PDB file of C-alpha atoms and ligand atoms in Angstrom:
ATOM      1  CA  UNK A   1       0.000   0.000   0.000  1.00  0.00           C
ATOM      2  CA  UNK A   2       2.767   2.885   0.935  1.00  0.00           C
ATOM      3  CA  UNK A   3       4.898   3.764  -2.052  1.00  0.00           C
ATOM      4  CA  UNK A   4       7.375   5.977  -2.109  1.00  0.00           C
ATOM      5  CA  UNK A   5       9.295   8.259   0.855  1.00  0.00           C
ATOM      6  CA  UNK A   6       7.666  11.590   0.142  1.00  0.00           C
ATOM      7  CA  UNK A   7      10.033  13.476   3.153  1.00  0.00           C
ATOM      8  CA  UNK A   8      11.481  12.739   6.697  1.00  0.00           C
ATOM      9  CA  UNK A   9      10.912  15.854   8.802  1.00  0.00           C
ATOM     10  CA  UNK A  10      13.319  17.237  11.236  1.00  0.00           C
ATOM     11  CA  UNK A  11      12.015  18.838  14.311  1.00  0.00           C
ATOM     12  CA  UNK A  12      14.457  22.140  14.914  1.00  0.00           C
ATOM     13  CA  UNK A  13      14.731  25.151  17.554  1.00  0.00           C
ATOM     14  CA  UNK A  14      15.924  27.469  15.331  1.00  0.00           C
ATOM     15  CA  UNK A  15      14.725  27.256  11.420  1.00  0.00           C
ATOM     16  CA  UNK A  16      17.033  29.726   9.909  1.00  0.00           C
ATOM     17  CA  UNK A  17      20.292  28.171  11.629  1.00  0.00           C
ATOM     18  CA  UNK A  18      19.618  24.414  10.516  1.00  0.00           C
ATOM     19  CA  UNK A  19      18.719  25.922   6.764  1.00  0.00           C
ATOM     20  CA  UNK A  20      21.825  27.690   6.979  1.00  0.00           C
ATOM     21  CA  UNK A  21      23.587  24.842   7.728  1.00  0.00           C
ATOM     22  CA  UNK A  22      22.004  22.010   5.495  1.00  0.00           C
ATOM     23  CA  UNK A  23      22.723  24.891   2.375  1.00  0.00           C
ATOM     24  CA  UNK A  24      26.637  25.694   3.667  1.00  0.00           C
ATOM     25  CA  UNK A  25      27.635  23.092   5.142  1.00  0.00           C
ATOM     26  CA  UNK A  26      25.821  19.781   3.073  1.00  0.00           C
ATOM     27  CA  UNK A  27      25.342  21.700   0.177  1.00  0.00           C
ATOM     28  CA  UNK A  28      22.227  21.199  -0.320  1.00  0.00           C
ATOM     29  CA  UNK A  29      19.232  22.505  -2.261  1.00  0.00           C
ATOM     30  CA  UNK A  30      17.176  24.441   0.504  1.00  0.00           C
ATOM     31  CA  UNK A  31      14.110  26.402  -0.269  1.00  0.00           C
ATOM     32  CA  UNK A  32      12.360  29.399   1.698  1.00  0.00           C
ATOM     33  CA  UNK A  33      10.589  29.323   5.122  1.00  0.00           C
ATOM     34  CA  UNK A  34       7.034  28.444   5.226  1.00  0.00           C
ATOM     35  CA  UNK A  35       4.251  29.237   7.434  1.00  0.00           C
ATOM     36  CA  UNK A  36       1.635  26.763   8.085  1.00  0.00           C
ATOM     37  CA  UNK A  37      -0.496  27.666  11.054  1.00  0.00           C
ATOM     38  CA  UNK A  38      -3.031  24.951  10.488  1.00  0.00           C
ATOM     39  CA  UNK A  39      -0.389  22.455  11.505  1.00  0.00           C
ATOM     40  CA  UNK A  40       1.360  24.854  14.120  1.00  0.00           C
ATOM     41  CA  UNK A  41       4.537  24.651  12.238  1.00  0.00           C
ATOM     42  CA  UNK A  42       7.210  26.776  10.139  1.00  0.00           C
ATOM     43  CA  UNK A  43       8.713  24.687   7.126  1.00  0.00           C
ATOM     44  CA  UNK A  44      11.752  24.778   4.891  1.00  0.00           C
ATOM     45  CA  UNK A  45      12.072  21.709   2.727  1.00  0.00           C
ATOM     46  CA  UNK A  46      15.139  20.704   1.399  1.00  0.00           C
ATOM     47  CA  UNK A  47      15.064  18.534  -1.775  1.00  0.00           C
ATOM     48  CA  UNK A  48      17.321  16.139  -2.202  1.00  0.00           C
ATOM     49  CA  UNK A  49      17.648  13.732  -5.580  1.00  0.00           C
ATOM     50  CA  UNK A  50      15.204  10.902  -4.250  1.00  0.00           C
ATOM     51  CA  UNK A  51      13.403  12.391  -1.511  1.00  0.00           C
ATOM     52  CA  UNK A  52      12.525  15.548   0.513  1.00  0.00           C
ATOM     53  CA  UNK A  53      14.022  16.598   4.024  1.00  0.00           C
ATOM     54  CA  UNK A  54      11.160  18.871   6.162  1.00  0.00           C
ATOM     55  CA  UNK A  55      12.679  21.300   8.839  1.00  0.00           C
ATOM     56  CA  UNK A  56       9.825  22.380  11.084  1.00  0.00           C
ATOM     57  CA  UNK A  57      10.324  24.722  13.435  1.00  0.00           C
ATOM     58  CA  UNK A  58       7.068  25.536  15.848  1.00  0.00           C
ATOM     59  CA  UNK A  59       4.316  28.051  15.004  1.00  0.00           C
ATOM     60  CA  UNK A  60       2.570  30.002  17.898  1.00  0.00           C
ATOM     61  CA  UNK A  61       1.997  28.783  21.438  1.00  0.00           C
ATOM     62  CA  UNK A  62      -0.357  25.523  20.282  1.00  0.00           C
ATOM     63  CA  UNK A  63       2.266  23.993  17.950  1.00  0.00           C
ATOM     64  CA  UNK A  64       2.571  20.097  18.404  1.00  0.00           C
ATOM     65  CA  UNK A  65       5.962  20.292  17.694  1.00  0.00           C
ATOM     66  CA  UNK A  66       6.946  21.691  20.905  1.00  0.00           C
ATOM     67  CA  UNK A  67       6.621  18.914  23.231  1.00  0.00           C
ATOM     68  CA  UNK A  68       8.630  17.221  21.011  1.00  0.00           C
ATOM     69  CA  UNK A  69      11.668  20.051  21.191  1.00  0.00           C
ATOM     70  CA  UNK A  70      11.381  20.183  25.560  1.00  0.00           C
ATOM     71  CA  UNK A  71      11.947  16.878  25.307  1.00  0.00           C
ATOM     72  CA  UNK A  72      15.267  16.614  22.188  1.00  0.00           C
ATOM     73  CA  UNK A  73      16.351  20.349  22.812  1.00  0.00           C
ATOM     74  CA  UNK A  74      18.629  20.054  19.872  1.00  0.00           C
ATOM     75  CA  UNK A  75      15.924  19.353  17.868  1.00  0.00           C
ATOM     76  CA  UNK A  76      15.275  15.797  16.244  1.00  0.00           C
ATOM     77  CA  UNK A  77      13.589  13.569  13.442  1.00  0.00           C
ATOM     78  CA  UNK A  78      10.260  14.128  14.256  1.00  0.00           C
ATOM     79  CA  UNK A  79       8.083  12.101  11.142  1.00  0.00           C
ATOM     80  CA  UNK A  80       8.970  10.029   8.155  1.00  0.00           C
ATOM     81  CA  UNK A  81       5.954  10.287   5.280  1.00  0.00           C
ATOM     82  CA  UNK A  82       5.065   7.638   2.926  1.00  0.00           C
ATOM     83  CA  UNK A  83       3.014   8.475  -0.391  1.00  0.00           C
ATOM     84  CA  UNK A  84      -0.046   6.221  -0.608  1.00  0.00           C
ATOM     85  CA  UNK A  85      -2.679   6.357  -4.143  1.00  0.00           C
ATOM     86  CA  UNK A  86      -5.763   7.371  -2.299  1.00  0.00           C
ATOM     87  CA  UNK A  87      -5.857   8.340   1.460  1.00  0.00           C
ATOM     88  CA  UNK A  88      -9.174   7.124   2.157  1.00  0.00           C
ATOM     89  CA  UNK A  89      -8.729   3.514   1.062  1.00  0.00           C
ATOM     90  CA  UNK A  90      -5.417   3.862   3.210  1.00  0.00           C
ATOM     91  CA  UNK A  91      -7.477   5.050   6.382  1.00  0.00           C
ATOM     92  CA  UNK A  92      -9.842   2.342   5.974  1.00  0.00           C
ATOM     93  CA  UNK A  93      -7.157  -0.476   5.377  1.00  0.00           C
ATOM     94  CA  UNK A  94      -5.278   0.705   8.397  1.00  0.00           C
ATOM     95  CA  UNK A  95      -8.124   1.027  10.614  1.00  0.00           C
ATOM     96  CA  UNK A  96      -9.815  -2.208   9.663  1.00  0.00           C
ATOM     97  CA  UNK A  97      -6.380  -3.942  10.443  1.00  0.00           C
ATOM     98  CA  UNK A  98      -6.191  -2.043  14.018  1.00  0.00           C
ATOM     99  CA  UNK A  99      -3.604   0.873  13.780  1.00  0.00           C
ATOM    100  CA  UNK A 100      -5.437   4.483  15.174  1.00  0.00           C
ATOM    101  CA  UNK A 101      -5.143   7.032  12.997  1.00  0.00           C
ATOM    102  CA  UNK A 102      -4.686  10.341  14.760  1.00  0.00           C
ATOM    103  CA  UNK A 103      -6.604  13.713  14.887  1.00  0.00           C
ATOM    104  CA  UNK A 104     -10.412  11.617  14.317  1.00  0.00           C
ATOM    105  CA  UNK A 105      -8.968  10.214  11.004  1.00  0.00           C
ATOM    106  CA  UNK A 106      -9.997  13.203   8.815  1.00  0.00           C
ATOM    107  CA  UNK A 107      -7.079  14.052   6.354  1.00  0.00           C
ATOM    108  CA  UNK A 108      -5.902  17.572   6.471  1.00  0.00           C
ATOM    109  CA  UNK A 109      -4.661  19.416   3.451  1.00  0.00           C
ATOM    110  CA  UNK A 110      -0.629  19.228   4.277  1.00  0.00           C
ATOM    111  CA  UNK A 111       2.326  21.437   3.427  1.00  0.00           C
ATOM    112  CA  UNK A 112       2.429  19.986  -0.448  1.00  0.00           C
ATOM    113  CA  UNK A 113      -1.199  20.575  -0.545  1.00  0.00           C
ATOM    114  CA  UNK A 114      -2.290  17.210  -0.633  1.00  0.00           C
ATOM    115  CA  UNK A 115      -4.551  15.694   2.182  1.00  0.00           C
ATOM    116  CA  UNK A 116      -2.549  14.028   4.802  1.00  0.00           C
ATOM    117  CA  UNK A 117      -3.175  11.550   7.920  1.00  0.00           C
ATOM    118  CA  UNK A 118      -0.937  11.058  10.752  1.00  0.00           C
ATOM    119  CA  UNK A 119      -0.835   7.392  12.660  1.00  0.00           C
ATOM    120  CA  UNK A 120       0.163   6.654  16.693  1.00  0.00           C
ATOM    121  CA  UNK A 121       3.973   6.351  17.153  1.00  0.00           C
ATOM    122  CA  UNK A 122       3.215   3.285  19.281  1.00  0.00           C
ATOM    123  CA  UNK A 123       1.528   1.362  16.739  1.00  0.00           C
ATOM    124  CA  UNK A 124       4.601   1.762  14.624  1.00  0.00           C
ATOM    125  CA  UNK A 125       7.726   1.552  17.080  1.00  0.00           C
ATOM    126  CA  UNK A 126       8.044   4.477  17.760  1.00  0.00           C
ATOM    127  CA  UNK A 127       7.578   6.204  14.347  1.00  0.00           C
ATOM    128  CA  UNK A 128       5.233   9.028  13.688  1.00  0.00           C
ATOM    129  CA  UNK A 129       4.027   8.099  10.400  1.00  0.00           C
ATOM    130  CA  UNK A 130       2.403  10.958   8.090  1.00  0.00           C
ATOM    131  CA  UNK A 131       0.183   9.513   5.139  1.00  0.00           C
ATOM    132  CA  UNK A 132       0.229  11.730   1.771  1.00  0.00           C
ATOM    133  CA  UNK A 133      -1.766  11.092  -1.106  1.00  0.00           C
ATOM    134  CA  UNK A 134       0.367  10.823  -3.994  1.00  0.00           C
TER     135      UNK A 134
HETATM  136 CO1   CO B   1       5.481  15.965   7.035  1.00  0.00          CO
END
Protein backbone atom coordinates (compact mmCIF):
# COMPACT_ATOMS: atom_id res chain seq x y z
CA UNK A 1 0.00 0.00 0.00
CA UNK A 2 2.77 2.88 0.94
CA UNK A 3 4.90 3.76 -2.05
CA UNK A 4 7.38 5.98 -2.11
CA UNK A 5 9.30 8.26 0.86
CA UNK A 6 7.67 11.59 0.14
CA UNK A 7 10.03 13.48 3.15
CA UNK A 8 11.48 12.74 6.70
CA UNK A 9 10.91 15.85 8.80
CA UNK A 10 13.32 17.24 11.24
CA UNK A 11 12.01 18.84 14.31
CA UNK A 12 14.46 22.14 14.91
CA UNK A 13 14.73 25.15 17.55
CA UNK A 14 15.92 27.47 15.33
CA UNK A 15 14.72 27.26 11.42
CA UNK A 16 17.03 29.73 9.91
CA UNK A 17 20.29 28.17 11.63
CA UNK A 18 19.62 24.41 10.52
CA UNK A 19 18.72 25.92 6.76
CA UNK A 20 21.82 27.69 6.98
CA UNK A 21 23.59 24.84 7.73
CA UNK A 22 22.00 22.01 5.50
CA UNK A 23 22.72 24.89 2.37
CA UNK A 24 26.64 25.69 3.67
CA UNK A 25 27.64 23.09 5.14
CA UNK A 26 25.82 19.78 3.07
CA UNK A 27 25.34 21.70 0.18
CA UNK A 28 22.23 21.20 -0.32
CA UNK A 29 19.23 22.51 -2.26
CA UNK A 30 17.18 24.44 0.50
CA UNK A 31 14.11 26.40 -0.27
CA UNK A 32 12.36 29.40 1.70
CA UNK A 33 10.59 29.32 5.12
CA UNK A 34 7.03 28.44 5.23
CA UNK A 35 4.25 29.24 7.43
CA UNK A 36 1.64 26.76 8.09
CA UNK A 37 -0.50 27.67 11.05
CA UNK A 38 -3.03 24.95 10.49
CA UNK A 39 -0.39 22.46 11.51
CA UNK A 40 1.36 24.85 14.12
CA UNK A 41 4.54 24.65 12.24
CA UNK A 42 7.21 26.78 10.14
CA UNK A 43 8.71 24.69 7.13
CA UNK A 44 11.75 24.78 4.89
CA UNK A 45 12.07 21.71 2.73
CA UNK A 46 15.14 20.70 1.40
CA UNK A 47 15.06 18.53 -1.78
CA UNK A 48 17.32 16.14 -2.20
CA UNK A 49 17.65 13.73 -5.58
CA UNK A 50 15.20 10.90 -4.25
CA UNK A 51 13.40 12.39 -1.51
CA UNK A 52 12.52 15.55 0.51
CA UNK A 53 14.02 16.60 4.02
CA UNK A 54 11.16 18.87 6.16
CA UNK A 55 12.68 21.30 8.84
CA UNK A 56 9.82 22.38 11.08
CA UNK A 57 10.32 24.72 13.43
CA UNK A 58 7.07 25.54 15.85
CA UNK A 59 4.32 28.05 15.00
CA UNK A 60 2.57 30.00 17.90
CA UNK A 61 2.00 28.78 21.44
CA UNK A 62 -0.36 25.52 20.28
CA UNK A 63 2.27 23.99 17.95
CA UNK A 64 2.57 20.10 18.40
CA UNK A 65 5.96 20.29 17.69
CA UNK A 66 6.95 21.69 20.90
CA UNK A 67 6.62 18.91 23.23
CA UNK A 68 8.63 17.22 21.01
CA UNK A 69 11.67 20.05 21.19
CA UNK A 70 11.38 20.18 25.56
CA UNK A 71 11.95 16.88 25.31
CA UNK A 72 15.27 16.61 22.19
CA UNK A 73 16.35 20.35 22.81
CA UNK A 74 18.63 20.05 19.87
CA UNK A 75 15.92 19.35 17.87
CA UNK A 76 15.28 15.80 16.24
CA UNK A 77 13.59 13.57 13.44
CA UNK A 78 10.26 14.13 14.26
CA UNK A 79 8.08 12.10 11.14
CA UNK A 80 8.97 10.03 8.15
CA UNK A 81 5.95 10.29 5.28
CA UNK A 82 5.06 7.64 2.93
CA UNK A 83 3.01 8.47 -0.39
CA UNK A 84 -0.05 6.22 -0.61
CA UNK A 85 -2.68 6.36 -4.14
CA UNK A 86 -5.76 7.37 -2.30
CA UNK A 87 -5.86 8.34 1.46
CA UNK A 88 -9.17 7.12 2.16
CA UNK A 89 -8.73 3.51 1.06
CA UNK A 90 -5.42 3.86 3.21
CA UNK A 91 -7.48 5.05 6.38
CA UNK A 92 -9.84 2.34 5.97
CA UNK A 93 -7.16 -0.48 5.38
CA UNK A 94 -5.28 0.70 8.40
CA UNK A 95 -8.12 1.03 10.61
CA UNK A 96 -9.82 -2.21 9.66
CA UNK A 97 -6.38 -3.94 10.44
CA UNK A 98 -6.19 -2.04 14.02
CA UNK A 99 -3.60 0.87 13.78
CA UNK A 100 -5.44 4.48 15.17
CA UNK A 101 -5.14 7.03 13.00
CA UNK A 102 -4.69 10.34 14.76
CA UNK A 103 -6.60 13.71 14.89
CA UNK A 104 -10.41 11.62 14.32
CA UNK A 105 -8.97 10.21 11.00
CA UNK A 106 -10.00 13.20 8.82
CA UNK A 107 -7.08 14.05 6.35
CA UNK A 108 -5.90 17.57 6.47
CA UNK A 109 -4.66 19.42 3.45
CA UNK A 110 -0.63 19.23 4.28
CA UNK A 111 2.33 21.44 3.43
CA UNK A 112 2.43 19.99 -0.45
CA UNK A 113 -1.20 20.57 -0.54
CA UNK A 114 -2.29 17.21 -0.63
CA UNK A 115 -4.55 15.69 2.18
CA UNK A 116 -2.55 14.03 4.80
CA UNK A 117 -3.17 11.55 7.92
CA UNK A 118 -0.94 11.06 10.75
CA UNK A 119 -0.84 7.39 12.66
CA UNK A 120 0.16 6.65 16.69
CA UNK A 121 3.97 6.35 17.15
CA UNK A 122 3.21 3.28 19.28
CA UNK A 123 1.53 1.36 16.74
CA UNK A 124 4.60 1.76 14.62
CA UNK A 125 7.73 1.55 17.08
CA UNK A 126 8.04 4.48 17.76
CA UNK A 127 7.58 6.20 14.35
CA UNK A 128 5.23 9.03 13.69
CA UNK A 129 4.03 8.10 10.40
CA UNK A 130 2.40 10.96 8.09
CA UNK A 131 0.18 9.51 5.14
CA UNK A 132 0.23 11.73 1.77
CA UNK A 133 -1.77 11.09 -1.11
CA UNK A 134 0.37 10.82 -3.99
CO1 LIG B 1 5.48 15.96 7.03
Amino acid sequence: MIGRLNHVAIAVPDLAEAARRYREMLGAEVGPPQDEPDHGVRVVFITLPNTKIELLEPLGDASPIRGFLEKNPSGGIHHICYEVDDIIAAREHLLATGARVLGGGEPKIGAHGKPVLFLHPRDFNGTLIELEEA
